[in-house]
PDB file of C-alpha atoms in Angstrom:
ATOM      1  CA  MET E   3     207.841  28.281 -53.573  1.00 76.00           C
ATOM      2  CA  ILE E   4     206.774  28.585 -49.947  1.00 85.00           C
ATOM      3  CA  PRO E   5     209.096  27.008 -47.348  1.00 87.00           C
ATOM      4  CA  ILE E   6     207.373  25.101 -44.574  1.00 89.00           C
ATOM      5  CA  ARG E   7     210.341  24.043 -42.478  1.00 88.00           C
ATOM      6  CA  ASP E   8     213.849  22.640 -42.701  1.00 89.00           C
ATOM      7  CA  THR E   9     215.084  19.248 -41.498  1.00 86.00           C
ATOM      8  CA  ILE E  10     217.682  20.431 -38.964  1.00 87.00           C
ATOM      9  CA  PRO E  11     216.502  20.877 -35.374  1.00 85.00           C
ATOM     10  CA  SER E  12     218.181  23.579 -33.315  1.00 86.00           C
ATOM     11  CA  ARG E  13     220.476  22.411 -30.530  1.00 88.00           C
ATOM     12  CA  ARG E  14     219.220  25.007 -28.071  1.00 89.00           C
ATOM     13  CA  THR E  15     216.415  27.517 -27.750  1.00 91.00           C
ATOM     14  CA  PRO E  16     216.983  30.306 -30.337  1.00 94.00           C
ATOM     15  CA  VAL E  17     216.418  33.143 -27.869  1.00 95.00           C
ATOM     16  CA  VAL E  18     217.662  35.917 -30.152  1.00 97.00           C
ATOM     17  CA  THR E  19     215.563  34.722 -33.082  1.00 96.00           C
ATOM     18  CA  TYR E  20     212.475  34.698 -30.867  1.00 97.00           C
ATOM     19  CA  ALA E  21     213.352  38.155 -29.507  1.00 97.00           C
ATOM     20  CA  ILE E  22     213.729  39.592 -33.019  1.00 97.00           C
ATOM     21  CA  ILE E  23     210.358  38.163 -34.014  1.00 97.00           C
ATOM     22  CA  ALA E  24     208.774  39.592 -30.856  1.00 97.00           C
ATOM     23  CA  LEU E  25     210.232  43.059 -31.524  1.00 97.00           C
ATOM     24  CA  ASN E  26     208.946  43.028 -35.096  1.00 97.00           C
ATOM     25  CA  VAL E  27     205.474  41.968 -33.975  1.00 97.00           C
ATOM     26  CA  ALA E  28     205.435  44.636 -31.246  1.00 96.00           C
ATOM     27  CA  ALA E  29     206.439  47.306 -33.763  1.00 96.00           C
ATOM     28  CA  TYR E  30     203.735  46.157 -36.173  1.00 96.00           C
ATOM     29  CA  LEU E  31     201.086  46.292 -33.449  1.00 96.00           C
ATOM     30  CA  TYR E  32     202.235  49.835 -32.707  1.00 95.00           C
ATOM     31  CA  GLU E  33     201.835  50.710 -36.391  1.00 95.00           C
ATOM     32  CA  LEU E  34     198.268  49.422 -36.348  1.00 94.00           C
ATOM     33  CA  GLY E  35     197.313  52.193 -33.935  1.00 92.00           C
ATOM     34  CA  MET E  36     198.219  54.884 -36.478  1.00 93.00           C
ATOM     35  CA  GLY E  37     196.097  56.435 -39.181  1.00 91.00           C
ATOM     36  CA  PRO E  38     197.311  56.364 -42.808  1.00 91.00           C
ATOM     37  CA  ALA E  39     198.798  59.877 -42.742  1.00 93.00           C
ATOM     38  CA  GLN E  40     200.491  59.338 -39.391  1.00 94.00           C
ATOM     39  CA  LEU E  41     201.890  55.981 -40.531  1.00 94.00           C
ATOM     40  CA  GLN E  42     203.286  57.552 -43.693  1.00 93.00           C
ATOM     41  CA  ARG E  43     205.097  60.204 -41.646  1.00 93.00           C
ATOM     42  CA  PHE E  44     206.351  57.476 -39.324  1.00 95.00           C
ATOM     43  CA  PHE E  45     207.803  55.527 -42.252  1.00 94.00           C
ATOM     44  CA  MET E  46     209.365  58.667 -43.709  1.00 92.00           C
ATOM     45  CA  HIS E  47     211.131  59.303 -40.411  1.00 93.00           C
ATOM     46  CA  TYR E  48     212.164  55.757 -39.455  1.00 95.00           C
ATOM     47  CA  GLY E  49     212.320  54.064 -42.851  1.00 94.00           C
ATOM     48  CA  ILE E  50     215.199  54.363 -45.305  1.00 94.00           C
ATOM     49  CA  VAL E  51     214.546  57.225 -47.731  1.00 93.00           C
ATOM     50  CA  PRO E  52     217.435  57.361 -50.244  1.00 93.00           C
ATOM     51  CA  VAL E  53     216.900  61.001 -51.191  1.00 93.00           C
ATOM     52  CA  ARG E  54     217.764  61.999 -47.617  1.00 92.00           C
ATOM     53  CA  TYR E  55     221.316  60.881 -48.356  1.00 92.00           C
ATOM     54  CA  ALA E  56     221.500  61.785 -52.039  1.00 90.00           C
ATOM     55  CA  ASP E  57     220.356  65.412 -51.805  1.00 91.00           C
ATOM     56  CA  PRO E  58     222.835  67.553 -49.810  1.00 90.00           C
ATOM     57  CA  THR E  59     220.241  70.280 -49.302  1.00 90.00           C
ATOM     58  CA  LEU E  60     217.793  67.850 -47.768  1.00 90.00           C
ATOM     59  CA  ALA E  61     220.486  65.988 -45.822  1.00 89.00           C
ATOM     60  CA  ARG E  62     221.402  69.182 -43.947  1.00 91.00           C
ATOM     61  CA  HIS E  63     218.022  69.051 -42.210  1.00 89.00           C
ATOM     62  CA  PHE E  64     218.992  65.818 -40.433  1.00 90.00           C
ATOM     63  CA  SER E  65     221.668  65.183 -37.853  1.00 90.00           C
ATOM     64  CA  TRP E  66     224.112  62.325 -38.375  1.00 91.00           C
ATOM     65  CA  PHE E  67     222.220  60.377 -35.717  1.00 93.00           C
ATOM     66  CA  GLU E  68     218.904  60.878 -37.534  1.00 92.00           C
ATOM     67  CA  GLN E  69     220.557  59.672 -40.730  1.00 93.00           C
ATOM     68  CA  VAL E  70     221.954  56.518 -39.115  1.00 95.00           C
ATOM     69  CA  VAL E  71     218.871  55.468 -37.113  1.00 95.00           C
ATOM     70  CA  PRO E  72     216.721  54.438 -40.140  1.00 95.00           C
ATOM     71  CA  PHE E  73     219.253  51.774 -41.116  1.00 95.00           C
ATOM     72  CA  PHE E  74     218.408  50.041 -37.842  1.00 96.00           C
ATOM     73  CA  SER E  75     214.790  51.051 -37.203  1.00 95.00           C
ATOM     74  CA  SER E  76     213.613  50.184 -40.732  1.00 95.00           C
ATOM     75  CA  MET E  77     214.415  46.502 -40.254  1.00 95.00           C
ATOM     76  CA  PHE E  78     211.797  46.250 -37.493  1.00 96.00           C
ATOM     77  CA  LEU E  79     208.960  47.933 -39.423  1.00 95.00           C
ATOM     78  CA  HIS E  80     206.593  46.444 -41.995  1.00 94.00           C
ATOM     79  CA  GLY E  81     204.081  47.717 -44.495  1.00 89.00           C
ATOM     80  CA  GLY E  82     201.326  45.183 -43.897  1.00 91.00           C
ATOM     81  CA  PHE E  83     200.283  41.851 -42.416  1.00 92.00           C
ATOM     82  CA  LEU E  84     201.502  39.671 -45.284  1.00 92.00           C
ATOM     83  CA  HIS E  85     204.792  41.573 -45.292  1.00 92.00           C
ATOM     84  CA  ILE E  86     205.571  40.810 -41.653  1.00 95.00           C
ATOM     85  CA  LEU E  87     204.114  37.295 -41.828  1.00 95.00           C
ATOM     86  CA  GLY E  88     206.357  36.294 -44.727  1.00 92.00           C
ATOM     87  CA  ASN E  89     209.480  37.775 -43.177  1.00 94.00           C
ATOM     88  CA  MET E  90     208.959  36.316 -39.726  1.00 96.00           C
ATOM     89  CA  TRP E  91     208.119  32.902 -41.169  1.00 95.00           C
ATOM     90  CA  ILE E  92     211.410  32.792 -43.085  1.00 94.00           C
ATOM     91  CA  LEU E  93     213.319  33.912 -39.986  1.00 96.00           C
ATOM     92  CA  TRP E  94     211.555  31.232 -37.920  1.00 95.00           C
ATOM     93  CA  ILE E  95     212.669  28.525 -40.357  1.00 94.00           C
ATOM     94  CA  PHE E  96     216.303  29.496 -40.921  1.00 95.00           C
ATOM     95  CA  GLY E  97     217.213  31.668 -37.950  1.00 94.00           C
ATOM     96  CA  ASP E  98     217.541  28.987 -35.254  1.00 94.00           C
ATOM     97  CA  ASN E  99     220.316  27.026 -36.976  1.00 94.00           C
ATOM     98  CA  VAL E 100     222.293  30.125 -37.908  1.00 96.00           C
ATOM     99  CA  GLU E 101     221.975  31.351 -34.314  1.00 96.00           C
ATOM    100  CA  ASP E 102     223.279  27.940 -33.191  1.00 94.00           C
ATOM    101  CA  TRP E 103     226.414  28.424 -35.248  1.00 94.00           C
ATOM    102  CA  PHE E 104     227.099  32.046 -34.322  1.00 94.00           C
ATOM    103  CA  GLY E 105     226.039  31.986 -30.685  1.00 93.00           C
ATOM    104  CA  ARG E 106     223.464  34.400 -29.340  1.00 93.00           C
ATOM    105  CA  ALA E 107     225.460  37.630 -28.999  1.00 95.00           C
ATOM    106  CA  ARG E 108     227.292  37.228 -32.293  1.00 96.00           C
ATOM    107  CA  PHE E 109     224.064  36.319 -34.078  1.00 96.00           C
ATOM    108  CA  ALA E 110     222.403  39.532 -32.870  1.00 97.00           C
ATOM    109  CA  ALA E 111     225.359  41.564 -34.171  1.00 97.00           C
ATOM    110  CA  PHE E 112     225.359  39.576 -37.422  1.00 97.00           C
ATOM    111  CA  TYR E 113     221.643  40.198 -37.969  1.00 97.00           C
ATOM    112  CA  LEU E 114     222.001  43.946 -37.476  1.00 97.00           C
ATOM    113  CA  PHE E 115     225.058  44.072 -39.729  1.00 97.00           C
ATOM    114  CA  CYS E 116     223.199  42.321 -42.553  1.00 96.00           C
ATOM    115  CA  GLY E 117     220.274  44.711 -42.139  1.00 95.00           C
ATOM    116  CA  VAL E 118     222.546  47.745 -42.377  1.00 96.00           C
ATOM    117  CA  ALA E 119     224.458  46.303 -45.353  1.00 95.00           C
ATOM    118  CA  SER E 120     221.219  45.576 -47.200  1.00 94.00           C
ATOM    119  CA  GLY E 121     219.959  49.096 -46.515  1.00 93.00           C
ATOM    120  CA  ALA E 122     223.181  50.612 -47.833  1.00 93.00           C
ATOM    121  CA  LEU E 123     222.950  48.677 -51.095  1.00 92.00           C
ATOM    122  CA  HIS E 124     219.304  49.659 -51.453  1.00 91.00           C
ATOM    123  CA  VAL E 125     220.252  53.331 -51.132  1.00 91.00           C
ATOM    124  CA  ALA E 126     223.042  52.895 -53.703  1.00 90.00           C
ATOM    125  CA  PHE E 127     220.709  51.318 -56.292  1.00 87.00           C
ATOM    126  CA  ASN E 128     217.807  53.690 -55.604  1.00 86.00           C
ATOM    127  CA  TRP E 129     219.821  56.882 -55.301  1.00 87.00           C
ATOM    128  CA  GLY E 130     217.523  59.857 -55.037  1.00 85.00           C
ATOM    129  CA  SER E 131     214.284  57.900 -54.496  1.00 88.00           C
ATOM    130  CA  PRO E 132     211.817  59.730 -52.218  1.00 91.00           C
ATOM    131  CA  LEU E 133     210.038  56.518 -51.225  1.00 90.00           C
ATOM    132  CA  PRO E 134     210.594  55.062 -47.740  1.00 92.00           C
ATOM    133  CA  THR E 135     211.669  51.444 -47.469  1.00 92.00           C
ATOM    134  CA  VAL E 136     210.852  49.320 -44.420  1.00 93.00           C
ATOM    135  CA  GLY E 137     211.073  45.632 -43.620  1.00 91.00           C
ATOM    136  CA  ALA E 138     213.278  42.945 -42.122  1.00 93.00           C
ATOM    137  CA  SER E 139     213.803  41.154 -45.422  1.00 93.00           C
ATOM    138  CA  GLY E 140     217.345  42.466 -45.959  1.00 93.00           C
ATOM    139  CA  ALA E 141     218.538  41.247 -42.557  1.00 95.00           C
ATOM    140  CA  ILE E 142     216.687  37.956 -43.010  1.00 96.00           C
ATOM    141  CA  ALA E 143     218.299  37.560 -46.431  1.00 95.00           C
ATOM    142  CA  GLY E 144     221.598  37.695 -44.551  1.00 96.00           C
ATOM    143  CA  VAL E 145     220.429  34.778 -42.419  1.00 97.00           C
ATOM    144  CA  MET E 146     219.538  32.905 -45.606  1.00 96.00           C
ATOM    145  CA  GLY E 147     222.963  33.637 -47.078  1.00 96.00           C
ATOM    146  CA  ALA E 148     224.616  32.255 -43.956  1.00 96.00           C
ATOM    147  CA  TYR E 149     222.409  29.150 -44.037  1.00 95.00           C
ATOM    148  CA  PHE E 150     223.293  28.648 -47.712  1.00 94.00           C
ATOM    149  CA  LEU E 151     226.955  28.129 -46.794  1.00 94.00           C
ATOM    150  CA  LEU E 152     226.497  26.435 -43.438  1.00 94.00           C
ATOM    151  CA  TYR E 153     223.800  23.872 -44.230  1.00 93.00           C
ATOM    152  CA  PRO E 154     223.561  23.384 -48.003  1.00 91.00           C
ATOM    153  CA  ARG E 155     222.712  19.681 -47.572  1.00 90.00           C
ATOM    154  CA  ALA E 156     219.745  20.366 -45.306  1.00 92.00           C
ATOM    155  CA  ARG E 157     216.342  19.694 -46.818  1.00 91.00           C
ATOM    156  CA  VAL E 158     213.612  22.309 -47.006  1.00 90.00           C
ATOM    157  CA  LEU E 159     210.029  21.135 -47.084  1.00 88.00           C
ATOM    158  CA  THR E 160     208.473  23.385 -49.710  1.00 87.00           C
ATOM    159  CA  LEU E 161     204.899  24.030 -50.740  1.00 83.00           C
ATOM    160  CA  LEU E 162     204.950  24.187 -54.510  1.00 78.00           C
ATOM    161  CA  PRO E 163     201.853  25.485 -56.347  1.00 76.00           C
ATOM    162  CA  ILE E 164     201.630  24.014 -59.856  1.00 74.00           C
ATOM    163  CA  PHE E 165     198.759  25.723 -61.666  1.00 72.00           C
ATOM    164  CA  ILE E 166     195.687  24.686 -59.651  1.00 73.00           C
ATOM    165  CA  PHE E 167     197.511  21.908 -57.804  1.00 75.00           C
ATOM    166  CA  ILE E 168     199.479  22.214 -54.576  1.00 79.00           C
ATOM    167  CA  THR E 169     202.166  19.725 -53.642  1.00 81.00           C
ATOM    168  CA  PHE E 170     204.884  19.352 -51.021  1.00 83.00           C
ATOM    169  CA  VAL E 171     208.438  18.624 -52.105  1.00 84.00           C
ATOM    170  CA  GLU E 172     211.744  18.411 -50.284  1.00 88.00           C
ATOM    171  CA  LEU E 173     214.427  20.567 -51.855  1.00 88.00           C
ATOM    172  CA  PRO E 174     218.096  20.732 -50.869  1.00 91.00           C
ATOM    173  CA  ALA E 175     218.759  23.996 -49.065  1.00 92.00           C
ATOM    174  CA  TYR E 176     221.359  25.029 -51.633  1.00 91.00           C
ATOM    175  CA  LEU E 177     218.774  24.654 -54.411  1.00 93.00           C
ATOM    176  CA  PHE E 178     215.943  26.425 -52.589  1.00 91.00           C
ATOM    177  CA  LEU E 179     218.123  29.334 -51.452  1.00 93.00           C
ATOM    178  CA  GLY E 180     220.031  29.467 -54.734  1.00 92.00           C
ATOM    179  CA  LEU E 181     216.812  29.782 -56.715  1.00 91.00           C
ATOM    180  CA  TRP E 182     215.564  32.426 -54.282  1.00 89.00           C
ATOM    181  CA  PHE E 183     218.751  34.469 -54.733  1.00 90.00           C
ATOM    182  CA  LEU E 184     218.629  34.109 -58.509  1.00 92.00           C
ATOM    183  CA  LEU E 185     215.053  35.414 -58.523  1.00 88.00           C
ATOM    184  CA  GLN E 186     216.075  38.444 -56.456  1.00 87.00           C
ATOM    185  CA  PHE E 187     219.008  39.179 -58.764  1.00 86.00           C
ATOM    186  CA  LEU E 188     217.019  38.882 -61.969  1.00 88.00           C
ATOM    187  CA  SER E 189     214.184  40.988 -60.543  1.00 82.00           C
ATOM    188  CA  GLY E 190     216.605  43.618 -59.275  1.00 77.00           C
ATOM    189  CA  ALA E 191     218.417  43.767 -62.595  1.00 79.00           C
ATOM    190  CA  ALA E 192     215.120  44.104 -64.471  1.00 80.00           C
ATOM    191  CA  ALA E 193     213.957  46.897 -62.151  1.00 72.00           C
ATOM    192  CA  ALA E 194     217.278  48.726 -62.551  1.00 69.00           C
ATOM    193  CA  ALA E 195     217.160  48.381 -66.338  1.00 69.00           C
ATOM    194  CA  ALA E 196     213.636  49.761 -66.372  1.00 67.00           C
ATOM    195  CA  GLY E 197     214.613  52.637 -64.093  1.00 62.00           C
ATOM    196  CA  ARG E 198     212.013  51.689 -61.481  1.00 60.00           C
ATOM    197  CA  ALA E 199     212.468  52.608 -57.823  1.00 55.00           C
ATOM    198  CA  GLY E 200     210.329  51.604 -54.882  1.00 54.00           C
ATOM    199  CA  GLY E 201     208.142  48.541 -54.571  1.00 59.00           C
ATOM    200  CA  ILE E 202     210.075  45.460 -53.513  1.00 74.00           C
ATOM    201  CA  ALA E 203     213.626  46.240 -52.370  1.00 79.00           C
ATOM    202  CA  TRP E 204     215.337  43.627 -54.533  1.00 80.00           C
ATOM    203  CA  TRP E 205     218.827  44.989 -54.000  1.00 84.00           C
ATOM    204  CA  ALA E 206     218.351  45.038 -50.252  1.00 89.00           C
ATOM    205  CA  HIS E 207     217.655  41.301 -50.471  1.00 91.00           C
ATOM    206  CA  ILE E 208     220.722  40.761 -52.639  1.00 92.00           C
ATOM    207  CA  GLY E 209     222.927  42.881 -50.379  1.00 91.00           C
ATOM    208  CA  GLY E 210     221.758  41.107 -47.242  1.00 93.00           C
ATOM    209  CA  PHE E 211     222.264  37.629 -48.732  1.00 94.00           C
ATOM    210  CA  VAL E 212     225.769  38.421 -49.966  1.00 95.00           C
ATOM    211  CA  ALA E 213     226.695  40.093 -46.667  1.00 95.00           C
ATOM    212  CA  GLY E 214     225.509  37.072 -44.684  1.00 95.00           C
ATOM    213  CA  ALA E 215     227.363  34.594 -46.872  1.00 95.00           C
ATOM    214  CA  LEU E 216     230.510  36.747 -46.821  1.00 95.00           C
ATOM    215  CA  VAL E 217     230.565  36.974 -43.024  1.00 95.00           C
ATOM    216  CA  VAL E 218     230.261  33.191 -42.698  1.00 94.00           C
ATOM    217  CA  PHE E 219     232.972  32.674 -45.307  1.00 93.00           C
ATOM    218  CA  LEU E 220     235.371  35.065 -43.561  1.00 92.00           C
ATOM    219  CA  LEU E 221     234.721  33.362 -40.222  1.00 90.00           C
ATOM    220  CA  GLY E 222     235.643  29.999 -41.690  1.00 83.00           C
ATOM    221  CA  GLY E 223     232.135  28.608 -41.949  1.00 75.00           C
ATOM    222  CA  ALA E 224     232.189  27.753 -45.637  1.00 65.00           C
ATOM    223  CA  ARG E 225     232.581  24.026 -44.906  1.00 65.00           C
ATOM    224  CA  PRO E 226     229.022  22.629 -44.667  1.00 54.00           C
ATOM    225  CA  ARG E 227     227.892  21.432 -41.244  1.00 54.00           C
ATOM    226  CA  ARG E 228     226.820  17.816 -40.771  1.00 53.00           C
ATOM    227  CA  PRO E 229     224.270  17.833 -37.948  1.00 50.00           C
ATOM    228  CA  GLN E 230     224.109  14.663 -35.877  1.00 46.00           C
ATOM    229  CA  ALA E 231     220.341  14.822 -35.502  1.00 50.00           C
ATOM    230  CA  ARG E 232     217.863  15.502 -38.261  1.00 55.00           C
ATOM    231  CA  ARG E 233     214.149  15.878 -38.407  1.00 55.00           C
ATOM    232  CA  PRO E 234     212.544  12.974 -40.264  1.00 49.00           C
ATOM    233  CA  THR E 235     212.363  13.318 -44.020  1.00 50.00           C
ATOM    234  CA  MET E 236     209.253  12.852 -46.096  1.00 50.00           C
ATOM    235  CA  LYS E 237     209.407   9.507 -47.887  1.00 44.00           C
ATOM    236  CA  PRO E 238     206.794   9.057 -49.130  1.00 44.00           C
ATOM    237  CA  LEU E 239     205.225  12.512 -48.879  1.00 43.00           C
ATOM    238  CA  TRP E 240     201.683  11.356 -48.297  1.00 40.00           C
ATOM    239  CA  ASP E 241     202.742   9.231 -45.307  1.00 40.00           C
ATOM    240  CA  ARG E 242     205.010  11.674 -43.502  1.00 43.00           C
ATOM    241  CA  VAL E 243     203.445  15.151 -43.773  1.00 39.00           C
ATOM    242  CA  ASP E 244     202.319  14.994 -40.144  1.00 38.00           C
ATOM    243  CA  GLU E 245     205.937  14.848 -38.959  1.00 38.00           C
ATOM    244  CA  TYR E 246     206.478  18.394 -40.146  1.00 34.00           C
ATOM    245  CA  TRP E 247     203.846  19.972 -37.905  1.00 34.00           C
TER     246      TRP E 247
END
């Protein structure tokens, strides 16, 4: 399932969402100027490497500041073009409405909190792994978790490949995001059962989503929002696709 856009327009310009996207793109362009060996060292220093926290002997080589920084820096780094494209696309779709609800300053703090929470859970479930983890997906999962509670009745225009056919369908946000979370949980559980570390940070996604939903719940946002204005829906699909672009 590939989301194309949701049906809720933002009430004001999502400045923080745009700024986060710009920072991620700038960091990725910086990465492109590095050779493979230099990039690997860069990720080892600024990505989350669980063994740095699990091994006391190794941890002594880093100051507390150097141990904290990766939880923030890693969420602005990416391992490739498709990695950053997918993450920024999801943030573009869901970030504006969540920023509307939080307000700009609180949304920035919320985003960073979800990124740190997702990184912490990743370390806990990959204790001792020497592989660096980078990417904004944990923080963005927090945005998705918040959206899940705030706008479950919103519709998400979704590109759905069915074998060799491609179709567009509108899914309720609670269904799209619920299925996404279920996939992360099942994949994370399977990876843990198989004793695999590295690859996709499933538990970072799970941790971010839960953290985002929990923050919204604690702030009293569990009652779904009913926006006054909506983007037009697609009925029938073949007549209304242009309204989504």
